[in-house]
Coordinates of C-alpha atoms in Angstrom, one line a residue:
X1 CA 90.2 119.7 111.6
X2 CA 92.3 116.6 111.1
X3 CA 95.9 117.0 112.2
X4 CA 99.0 115.0 111.9
X5 CA 101.3 114.7 114.9
X6 CA 104.4 115.3 112.8
X7 CA 103.1 117.8 110.2
X8 CA 100.3 119.6 111.9
X9 CA 96.9 120.3 110.3
X10 CA 96.3 118.4 107.1
X11 CA 96.0 120.4 103.8
X12 CA 92.5 120.2 102.3
X13 CA 93.5 117.9 99.5
X14 CA 95.3 115.6 101.9
X15 CA 92.3 115.6 104.3
X16 CA 90.1 114.5 101.3
X17 CA 92.4 111.6 100.8
X18 CA 92.3 110.7 104.5
X19 CA 88.5 110.6 104.4
X20 CA 88.4 108.6 101.2
X21 CA 90.6 105.8 102.6
X22 CA 89.0 105.6 106.1
X23 CA 87.6 102.1 105.8
X24 CA 85.8 100.4 108.6
X25 CA 86.7 96.8 107.7
X26 CA 90.1 95.0 107.4
X27 CA 92.4 96.6 104.9
X28 CA 96.1 96.5 103.7
X29 CA 98.2 99.5 104.5
X30 CA 100.1 100.9 101.5
X31 CA 101.6 104.1 102.9
X32 CA 101.0 107.8 103.7
X33 CA 99.5 110.4 101.4
X34 CA 102.2 112.6 99.8
X35 CA 102.0 116.3 99.0
X36 CA 105.2 117.7 97.5
X37 CA 108.0 116.2 99.5
X38 CA 106.0 115.7 102.7
X39 CA 104.3 112.5 103.7
X40 CA 101.2 112.7 106.1
X41 CA 100.9 109.5 108.2
X42 CA 97.5 110.6 109.4
X43 CA 96.3 110.2 105.8
X44 CA 96.8 106.5 105.5
X45 CA 96.4 105.0 102.0
X46 CA 94.9 101.5 102.2
X47 CA 93.2 98.8 100.2
X48 CA 90.1 97.1 101.6
X49 CA 90.7 93.3 101.9
X50 CA 87.2 92.5 100.4
X51 CA 87.9 94.2 97.0
X52 CA 91.1 92.5 96.2
X53 CA 89.2 90.0 94.0
X54 CA 88.3 93.0 91.8
X55 CA 91.9 92.7 90.5
X56 CA 94.6 95.3 90.1
X57 CA 97.5 96.8 88.3
X58 CA 101.0 97.6 89.6
X59 CA 102.9 99.6 86.9
X60 CA 106.0 101.7 86.6
X61 CA 109.3 102.1 84.9
X62 CA 112.2 99.8 85.8
X63 CA 113.7 100.5 89.2
X64 CA 110.8 102.5 90.6
X65 CA 109.9 99.9 93.3
X66 CA 107.2 97.6 91.8
X67 CA 108.8 94.4 93.3
X68 CA 108.8 95.9 96.7
X69 CA 105.2 96.9 96.3
X70 CA 104.3 93.3 95.5
X71 CA 106.2 92.2 98.6
X72 CA 104.5 94.7 100.8
X73 CA 101.0 93.6 99.6
X74 CA 101.8 89.9 99.7
X75 CA 103.2 89.9 103.2
X76 CA 100.1 91.7 104.5
X77 CA 97.8 89.3 102.7
X78 CA 99.6 86.4 104.2
X79 CA 99.2 87.9 107.7
X80 CA 95.5 88.2 107.0
X81 CA 95.3 84.5 106.2
X82 CA 95.1 84.9 102.4
X83 CA 97.3 82.7 100.2
X84 CA 99.4 84.5 97.6
X85 CA 101.1 83.4 94.3
X86 CA 104.2 85.3 93.2
X87 CA 106.2 84.8 90.0
X88 CA 109.8 85.6 90.8
X89 CA 111.2 86.7 87.4
X90 CA 114.6 88.1 88.6
X91 CA 115.1 85.9 91.6
X92 CA 114.7 88.7 94.2
X93 CA 111.3 87.8 95.7
X94 CA 112.4 84.7 97.6
X95 CA 113.4 86.9 100.6
X96 CA 109.7 87.2 101.5
X97 CA 110.3 84.0 103.6
X98 CA 112.9 85.6 105.8
X99 CA 112.7 88.5 108.3
X100 CA 113.9 91.8 106.9
X101 CA 117.2 93.5 107.9
X102 CA 117.0 96.6 110.0
X103 CA 118.9 99.7 108.8
X104 CA 118.9 103.5 108.7
X105 CA 116.9 103.6 105.4
X106 CA 114.2 101.3 106.6
X107 CA 114.0 103.2 109.9
X108 CA 113.7 106.5 108.1
X109 CA 111.0 105.3 105.7
X110 CA 109.0 103.7 108.6
X111 CA 109.2 107.0 110.6
X112 CA 108.2 109.0 107.6
X113 CA 105.0 107.1 106.9
X114 CA 104.1 106.2 110.5
X115 CA 104.9 102.5 110.3
X116 CA 105.8 100.3 113.2
X117 CA 108.4 98.2 111.4
X118 CA 109.1 94.7 112.8
X119 CA 111.2 92.2 110.8
X120 CA 109.1 89.3 109.9
X121 CA 109.1 86.6 107.2
X122 CA 106.2 84.7 105.7
X123 CA 105.5 81.0 105.4
X124 CA 106.4 80.1 101.8
X125 CA 106.7 77.3 99.3
X126 CA 109.2 77.6 96.4
X127 CA 108.5 76.1 93.0
X128 CA 110.4 75.8 89.7
X129 CA 109.0 75.2 86.2
X130 CA 109.8 71.6 85.3
X131 CA 112.3 71.5 88.1
X132 CA 114.7 73.9 86.3
X133 CA 115.8 75.6 89.5
X134 CA 115.9 74.8 93.2
X135 CA 112.2 74.7 93.8
X136 CA 109.6 72.0 93.7
X137 CA 109.0 71.0 90.1
X138 CA 105.8 72.3 88.5
X139 CA 104.6 70.3 85.5
X140 CA 101.5 70.1 83.4
X141 CA 100.4 67.4 81.0
X142 CA 100.1 68.5 77.3
X143 CA 96.4 67.4 77.5
X144 CA 95.5 69.7 80.4
X145 CA 97.6 72.6 78.9
X146 CA 95.4 72.5 75.9
X147 CA 95.8 73.7 72.3
X148 CA 95.1 77.4 72.8
X149 CA 97.9 78.0 75.4
X150 CA 100.3 75.7 73.6
X151 CA 99.7 77.6 70.4
X152 CA 100.8 80.7 72.2
X153 CA 104.0 79.0 73.4
X154 CA 104.7 77.7 69.9
X155 CA 104.0 81.1 68.3
X156 CA 101.5 79.5 65.8
X157 CA 99.2 81.6 63.6
X158 CA 95.5 81.2 63.8
X159 CA 95.3 78.5 61.0
X160 CA 98.0 76.4 62.7
X161 CA 96.2 77.0 66.1
X162 CA 93.0 75.6 64.6
X163 CA 94.9 72.6 63.3
X164 CA 96.5 71.9 66.6
X165 CA 93.0 72.1 68.2
X166 CA 91.9 69.3 65.7
X167 CA 94.8 67.2 66.9
X168 CA 93.8 67.6 70.5
X169 CA 90.2 66.8 69.6
X170 CA 91.2 63.6 67.9
X171 CA 93.4 62.5 70.8
X172 CA 90.7 63.3 73.3
X173 CA 88.1 61.2 71.4
X174 CA 90.5 58.3 70.8
X175 CA 91.8 58.0 74.3
X176 CA 95.3 58.9 73.3
X177 CA 96.8 60.5 76.4
X178 CA 99.0 63.5 75.7
X179 CA 101.2 63.6 78.8
X180 CA 104.4 65.0 77.3
X181 CA 105.8 66.5 74.0
X182 CA 106.7 63.1 72.6
X183 CA 103.0 62.0 72.9
X184 CA 101.9 65.1 70.9
X185 CA 104.6 64.6 68.3
X186 CA 103.6 61.0 67.9
X187 CA 99.9 61.9 67.3
X188 CA 100.7 64.7 64.8
X189 CA 103.1 62.3 62.9
X190 CA 100.4 59.7 62.8
X191 CA 97.7 62.1 61.6
X192 CA 100.0 63.3 58.8
X193 CA 100.5 59.7 57.6
X194 CA 98.2 58.1 55.0
X195 CA 96.5 56.0 57.6
X196 CA 95.9 59.0 59.9
X197 CA 94.5 61.1 57.1
X198 CA 91.9 58.5 56.5
X199 CA 90.8 58.7 60.2
X200 CA 90.5 62.5 60.0
X201 CA 88.2 62.6 57.0
X202 CA 85.1 62.9 59.0
X203 CA 86.3 65.9 61.1
X204 CA 88.7 67.7 58.9
X205 CA 92.2 67.3 57.8
X206 CA 95.8 68.2 58.8
X207 CA 98.0 69.3 55.9
X208 CA 101.5 68.1 55.6
X209 CA 102.8 71.7 55.6
X210 CA 100.9 72.6 58.8
X211 CA 102.0 69.4 60.5
X212 CA 105.6 70.2 59.6
X213 CA 105.4 73.7 61.1
X214 CA 104.0 72.4 64.3
X215 CA 106.5 69.5 64.6
X216 CA 109.4 71.8 63.9
X217 CA 108.2 74.2 66.6
X218 CA 107.8 71.3 69.1
X219 CA 111.4 70.2 68.3
X220 CA 112.7 73.7 69.0
X221 CA 110.8 73.9 72.2
X222 CA 112.1 70.5 73.3
X223 CA 115.7 71.4 72.4
X224 CA 115.4 74.5 74.5
X225 CA 114.7 72.3 77.5
X226 CA 111.0 73.1 77.8
X227 CA 110.1 69.4 77.4
X228 CA 110.7 69.1 81.2
X229 CA 107.7 71.4 81.8
X230 CA 105.3 68.9 80.3
X231 CA 104.6 65.6 81.9
X232 CA 103.6 63.9 85.2
X233 CA 103.1 64.2 88.1
X234 CA 101.0 67.1 87.1
X235 CA 100.9 70.0 89.6
X236 CA 97.6 70.3 91.6
X237 CA 96.8 74.0 91.7
X238 CA 94.9 73.4 95.0
X239 CA 98.3 73.5 96.6
X240 CA 98.3 77.3 96.0
X241 CA 95.3 77.7 98.3
X242 CA 96.8 76.4 101.6
X243 CA 97.4 78.2 104.8
X244 CA 100.1 77.6 107.4
X245 CA 99.5 76.0 110.8
X246 CA 99.4 79.4 112.4
X247 CA 96.6 80.6 110.1
X248 CA 98.8 82.8 107.8
X249 CA 98.4 82.4 104.1
X250 CA 101.1 80.5 102.3
X251 CA 103.1 82.5 99.8
X252 CA 103.9 80.4 96.7
X253 CA 106.9 81.7 94.9
X254 CA 107.6 80.4 91.4
X255 CA 111.2 80.9 90.6
X256 CA 111.8 81.8 86.9
X257 CA 115.4 83.0 86.5
X258 CA 116.4 79.8 84.9
X259 CA 113.7 80.3 82.2
X260 CA 113.6 84.1 81.9
X261 CA 115.0 83.8 78.3
X262 CA 111.8 82.0 77.4
X263 CA 109.2 84.6 78.5
X264 CA 106.4 83.4 76.2
X265 CA 106.6 80.0 77.8
X266 CA 106.6 81.0 81.5
X267 CA 103.9 83.8 81.0
X268 CA 101.6 81.3 79.3
X269 CA 102.3 78.7 82.0
X270 CA 101.1 81.2 84.6
X271 CA 97.9 81.6 82.6
X272 CA 97.5 77.8 82.7
X273 CA 97.6 78.0 86.5
X274 CA 94.9 80.6 86.5
X275 CA 92.7 78.7 83.9
X276 CA 93.0 75.6 86.0
X277 CA 92.0 77.4 89.2
X278 CA 89.0 78.8 87.4
X279 CA 87.9 75.4 86.2
X280 CA 88.4 73.7 89.6
X281 CA 87.1 76.4 92.1
X282 CA 83.4 76.7 93.0
X283 CA 81.4 80.0 92.6
X284 CA 81.5 81.9 95.9
X285 CA 80.6 85.5 94.9
X286 CA 82.1 88.4 96.9
X287 CA 83.8 87.3 100.1
X288 CA 85.1 89.3 103.0
X289 CA 88.6 88.3 101.8
X290 CA 89.8 86.6 98.7
X291 CA 90.8 82.9 98.5
X292 CA 94.0 83.7 96.6
X293 CA 95.7 86.7 95.1
X294 CA 97.8 86.0 92.0
X295 CA 100.5 88.3 90.8
X296 CA 101.4 88.1 87.1
X297 CA 104.7 89.8 86.7
X298 CA 106.0 91.0 83.3
X299 CA 102.3 90.9 82.2
X300 CA 103.0 92.4 78.8
X301 CA 104.6 89.1 77.7
X302 CA 101.1 87.5 77.9
X303 CA 99.7 89.8 75.3
X304 CA 102.5 90.3 72.8
X305 CA 101.6 88.5 69.6
X306 CA 98.6 86.9 71.1
X307 CA 95.8 85.5 68.9
X308 CA 92.3 87.0 69.1
X309 CA 91.1 83.7 70.7
X310 CA 93.8 83.9 73.4
X311 CA 93.0 87.6 74.2
X312 CA 89.3 86.8 74.4
X313 CA 90.1 83.9 76.8
X314 CA 92.2 86.1 79.1
X315 CA 89.5 88.8 79.2
X316 CA 86.8 86.2 80.1
X317 CA 89.0 84.6 82.8
X318 CA 89.7 88.0 84.4
X319 CA 86.0 88.9 84.3
X320 CA 84.8 85.6 85.7
X321 CA 87.4 84.3 88.1
X322 CA 86.7 87.0 90.7
X323 CA 83.4 85.2 91.5
X324 CA 85.6 82.2 92.4
X325 CA 87.3 84.4 95.1
X326 CA 90.6 84.9 93.2
X327 CA 92.2 88.3 92.6
X328 CA 94.7 89.0 89.9
X329 CA 97.3 91.8 89.9
X330 CA 99.0 92.4 86.6
X331 CA 102.5 93.8 86.9
X332 CA 104.1 95.7 84.0
X333 CA 105.9 98.9 83.0
X334 CA 102.9 100.7 81.5
X335 CA 99.1 100.4 81.6
X336 CA 99.2 100.4 77.7
X337 CA 100.8 97.0 77.9
X338 CA 97.5 95.6 79.0
X339 CA 94.5 95.4 76.5
X340 CA 91.8 97.9 77.2
X341 CA 89.1 95.2 77.9
X342 CA 91.4 93.7 80.6
X343 CA 92.5 97.1 82.0
X344 CA 88.8 98.1 82.4
X345 CA 88.4 95.3 84.9
X346 CA 91.3 96.2 87.2
X347 CA 89.8 98.1 90.0
X348 CA 92.9 98.7 92.1
X349 CA 95.8 100.8 90.7
X350 CA 99.3 101.4 92.1
X351 CA 101.2 103.5 89.5
X352 CA 104.9 104.0 90.1
X353 CA 106.9 106.7 88.3
X354 CA 107.0 106.8 84.5
X355 CA 109.7 108.4 82.3
X356 CA 109.1 110.7 79.4
X357 CA 112.5 110.7 77.6
X358 CA 111.1 110.1 74.1
X359 CA 108.0 111.1 72.1
X360 CA 106.7 107.5 72.6
X361 CA 107.2 107.8 76.3
X362 CA 105.3 111.1 76.4
X363 CA 102.4 109.5 74.5
X364 CA 102.4 106.6 76.9
X365 CA 102.4 109.1 79.9
X366 CA 99.3 110.9 78.5
X367 CA 97.5 107.6 77.9
X368 CA 98.2 106.6 81.5
X369 CA 97.0 109.9 82.9
X370 CA 93.7 109.5 81.0
X371 CA 93.0 106.2 82.7
X372 CA 92.8 107.7 86.2
X373 CA 89.8 109.4 87.8
X374 CA 89.8 113.2 87.9
X375 CA 91.8 114.7 90.7
X376 CA 93.4 117.9 91.8
X377 CA 96.8 116.6 90.8
X378 CA 98.7 117.4 87.6
X379 CA 99.3 113.7 87.1
X380 CA 101.6 114.2 84.2
X381 CA 104.0 116.1 86.4
X382 CA 103.5 113.9 89.5
X383 CA 104.1 110.6 87.6
X384 CA 107.4 111.9 86.3
X385 CA 108.6 113.2 89.6
X386 CA 107.8 110.3 91.9
X387 CA 110.8 108.8 93.7
X388 CA 111.6 105.1 94.3
X389 CA 109.0 103.6 96.6
X390 CA 106.4 106.2 95.8
X391 CA 103.3 105.8 93.7
X392 CA 99.9 107.2 92.6
X393 CA 97.2 105.0 94.0
X394 CA 93.4 104.6 93.5
X395 CA 91.5 101.6 94.7
X396 CA 87.9 100.5 95.1
X397 CA 86.3 101.5 98.4
X398 CA 84.2 99.1 100.4
X399 CA 81.1 100.3 98.5
X400 CA 82.8 99.7 95.1
X401 CA 83.4 103.3 94.3
X402 CA 86.8 104.6 93.3
X403 CA 88.8 106.3 96.0
X404 CA 90.5 109.6 95.5
X405 CA 93.7 109.6 93.5
X406 CA 96.5 109.7 96.1
X407 CA 100.2 110.3 95.6
X408 CA 101.6 107.9 98.2
X409 CA 104.9 107.2 100.0
X410 CA 104.8 103.5 100.4
X411 CA 105.7 101.5 103.5
X412 CA 108.8 99.3 103.7
X413 CA 108.3 95.5 103.5
X414 CA 109.0 93.7 106.7
X415 CA 110.5 90.7 105.0
X416 CA 113.9 90.5 103.4
X417 CA 114.2 92.8 100.5
X418 CA 116.4 90.6 98.4
X419 CA 117.0 87.0 97.5
X420 CA 117.0 84.2 100.1
X421 CA 120.4 82.6 100.5
X422 CA 121.0 79.4 98.4
X423 CA 121.4 77.2 101.5
X424 CA 118.2 78.5 103.1
X425 CA 116.2 78.1 99.9
X426 CA 117.4 74.5 99.4
X427 CA 116.6 73.7 103.1
X428 CA 113.1 75.2 102.6
X429 CA 112.5 73.0 99.6
X430 CA 113.9 69.8 101.2
X431 CA 111.6 70.4 104.2
X432 CA 108.4 70.7 102.2
X433 CA 106.0 67.8 102.2
X434 CA 105.4 68.5 98.5
X435 CA 108.9 67.7 97.4
X436 CA 108.5 63.9 97.6
X437 CA 105.2 64.2 95.7
X438 CA 106.4 66.2 92.7
X439 CA 110.2 65.8 92.6
X440 CA 110.6 62.8 90.3
X441 CA 109.0 62.7 86.8
X442 CA 107.0 59.6 85.8
X443 CA 106.3 58.3 82.3
X444 CA 103.2 56.2 82.0
X445 CA 101.8 54.5 78.9
X446 CA 100.3 57.2 76.7
X447 CA 99.9 58.1 73.1
X448 CA 103.5 57.6 72.1
X449 CA 103.6 54.0 73.4
X450 CA 100.1 53.1 72.1
X451 CA 100.9 54.3 68.6
X452 CA 104.3 52.7 68.6
X453 CA 102.7 49.4 69.7
X454 CA 100.2 49.7 66.9
X455 CA 102.9 50.4 64.3
X456 CA 104.8 47.3 65.5
X457 CA 101.8 44.9 65.0
X458 CA 102.2 42.7 61.9
X459 CA 99.8 43.3 59.1
X460 CA 97.0 40.6 59.2
X461 CA 97.4 37.9 56.5
X462 CA 94.6 36.8 54.3
X463 CA 93.4 33.3 55.3
X464 CA 92.7 30.7 52.6
X465 CA 89.0 30.3 51.9
X466 CA 87.4 27.5 53.9
X467 CA 85.7 24.6 52.1
X468 CA 82.3 25.6 50.8
X469 CA 83.2 29.3 51.2
X470 CA 81.5 31.6 48.7
X471 CA 78.9 34.2 48.8
X472 CA 78.0 35.0 52.4
X473 CA 74.7 33.7 53.7
X474 CA 71.9 35.9 55.1
X475 CA 73.3 35.9 58.7
X476 CA 76.9 36.8 57.6
X477 CA 75.5 39.5 55.3
X478 CA 73.5 41.0 58.2
X479 CA 76.5 41.1 60.5
X480 CA 78.6 42.7 57.7
X481 CA 75.9 45.4 57.3
X482 CA 76.0 46.2 61.0
X483 CA 79.8 46.3 61.3
X484 CA 81.6 49.7 61.5
X485 CA 82.3 51.3 58.1
X486 CA 85.4 53.2 59.1
X487 CA 87.6 50.7 57.3
X488 CA 89.4 49.6 60.4
X489 CA 92.3 51.5 61.9
X490 CA 92.5 52.9 65.4
X491 CA 88.9 54.3 65.4
X492 CA 87.5 51.0 64.1
X493 CA 89.4 48.9 66.7
X494 CA 88.2 51.2 69.5
X495 CA 84.6 51.0 68.4
X496 CA 84.8 47.2 68.1
X497 CA 86.3 46.8 71.5
X498 CA 83.7 45.1 73.8
X499 CA 85.3 46.6 76.9
X500 CA 85.0 50.1 75.5
X501 CA 81.3 49.4 74.5
X502 CA 80.6 48.3 78.0
X503 CA 82.3 51.3 79.4
X504 CA 80.3 53.6 77.1
X505 CA 77.0 52.0 78.1
X506 CA 77.7 52.3 81.9
X507 CA 79.6 55.6 82.1
X508 CA 79.5 57.3 78.7
X509 CA 78.9 60.7 80.1
X510 CA 81.9 60.4 82.5
X511 CA 84.4 60.3 79.6
X512 CA 82.9 63.5 78.2
X513 CA 83.5 65.2 81.6
X514 CA 87.0 63.8 81.8
X515 CA 88.1 65.6 78.6
X516 CA 85.9 68.7 78.8
X517 CA 87.8 71.8 78.1
X518 CA 87.6 75.3 79.7
X519 CA 88.0 78.8 78.4
X520 CA 91.6 78.2 77.3
X521 CA 91.0 74.7 76.1
X522 CA 92.6 73.4 79.3
X523 CA 91.5 70.0 80.7
X524 CA 91.8 68.4 84.1
X525 CA 91.8 64.7 84.7
X526 CA 90.6 63.3 88.0
X527 CA 93.4 62.7 90.4

């Protein structure tokens, strides 16, 4: 019979949990099985390292310990050489870079779950969207962000989303680089003009009303300061895959407190990072450890008001990116915040306490209970009685089968449970080799400048007829017959450009690859 040095023989239900989590390969330690108020260190609850690309969910009411759970998992992944990405919504995750502070509460928790607690920080990089914050600026070009994600940010309906897709299609085909918001504004304004409408005749049209809605939305977005997120130098998501010199995985912390009042923007930006990783990484199948684990905090913000196309793209990304060696953990208050098609793909679950103060809360509780495998627990009662730092856990075993449902008292993180000091954070950013690469924005020639130059060109004047001019001869008529029939304009000038014709002959397929778009319509240009 299995026994625990502090609690004696294990109860049958706890022994079943101990057997269900006794993995042979490397694993992350979450805590000790809990029965009533007693934790059993001999029944360790763990997650196999090799199944973390099967994704996961960390859920629970506010104040139940979700952030500390992220920190606990992230620091162990780093120690195992796995890079981690964390979105720091409230500004309290940055402490993962510093050793934790010993204290009576930490000592008591460590003793309770059989943890040997040693204060230790992780190697970390700190980022900020568009440089709004202390971290290294993270930017994306409008072209690479794509129409689907941008429609989500702008809160466009499906008709407007389709029209924005037409704008991107036109810009892609005409070599009009959309680096920042003023580039996109310039192209939309042009396409809504009489000249632009002529050039769209072959592929559809952009109504003045729809163009007006999109332009107003872009103005609001820019006035809110979000224009700083779009531009160059564009962030290379390969930076997220690095390890430190000692072999530990680098923890990339994206600080978001400065933009937390724009949740639709930052949540969609996180999806851009994932979509870009999906497009760039090779297929690797199931590895013994993931290449990267990505934590999407406040995950419900991704799905609120999302179009059908956006939801389908998220579902496909979650389903397919695991074969690229990337694991995604959605972090939210309730499993019902995540669409069923996505939830079905999350193999690892850490469910903190839920509250049932209202009829809606009670309904959400019943729905949560129904998503767990059958167990001996009365989960409705357990989930409403868990304390802070306790959770109900079920993960995938090394064979891919679900482990027994286990009420768990979680370990204490070994890094600082709180924000890093402002001076230490600034010093870490200044010392990073990435700061010089991404700190200063650049503004290259792009759609805005090209269209402005075109508008500034004087209209061609009709030349007086030459002596003997009249009806064209056979040679002139043949040349006229072979000339482009688009009536001039930007498309005509491009088609008539000898340099472009030469490029098309020698590397036509390359241009198509440059502007190819992925599941979310995102696009990457060669660096």
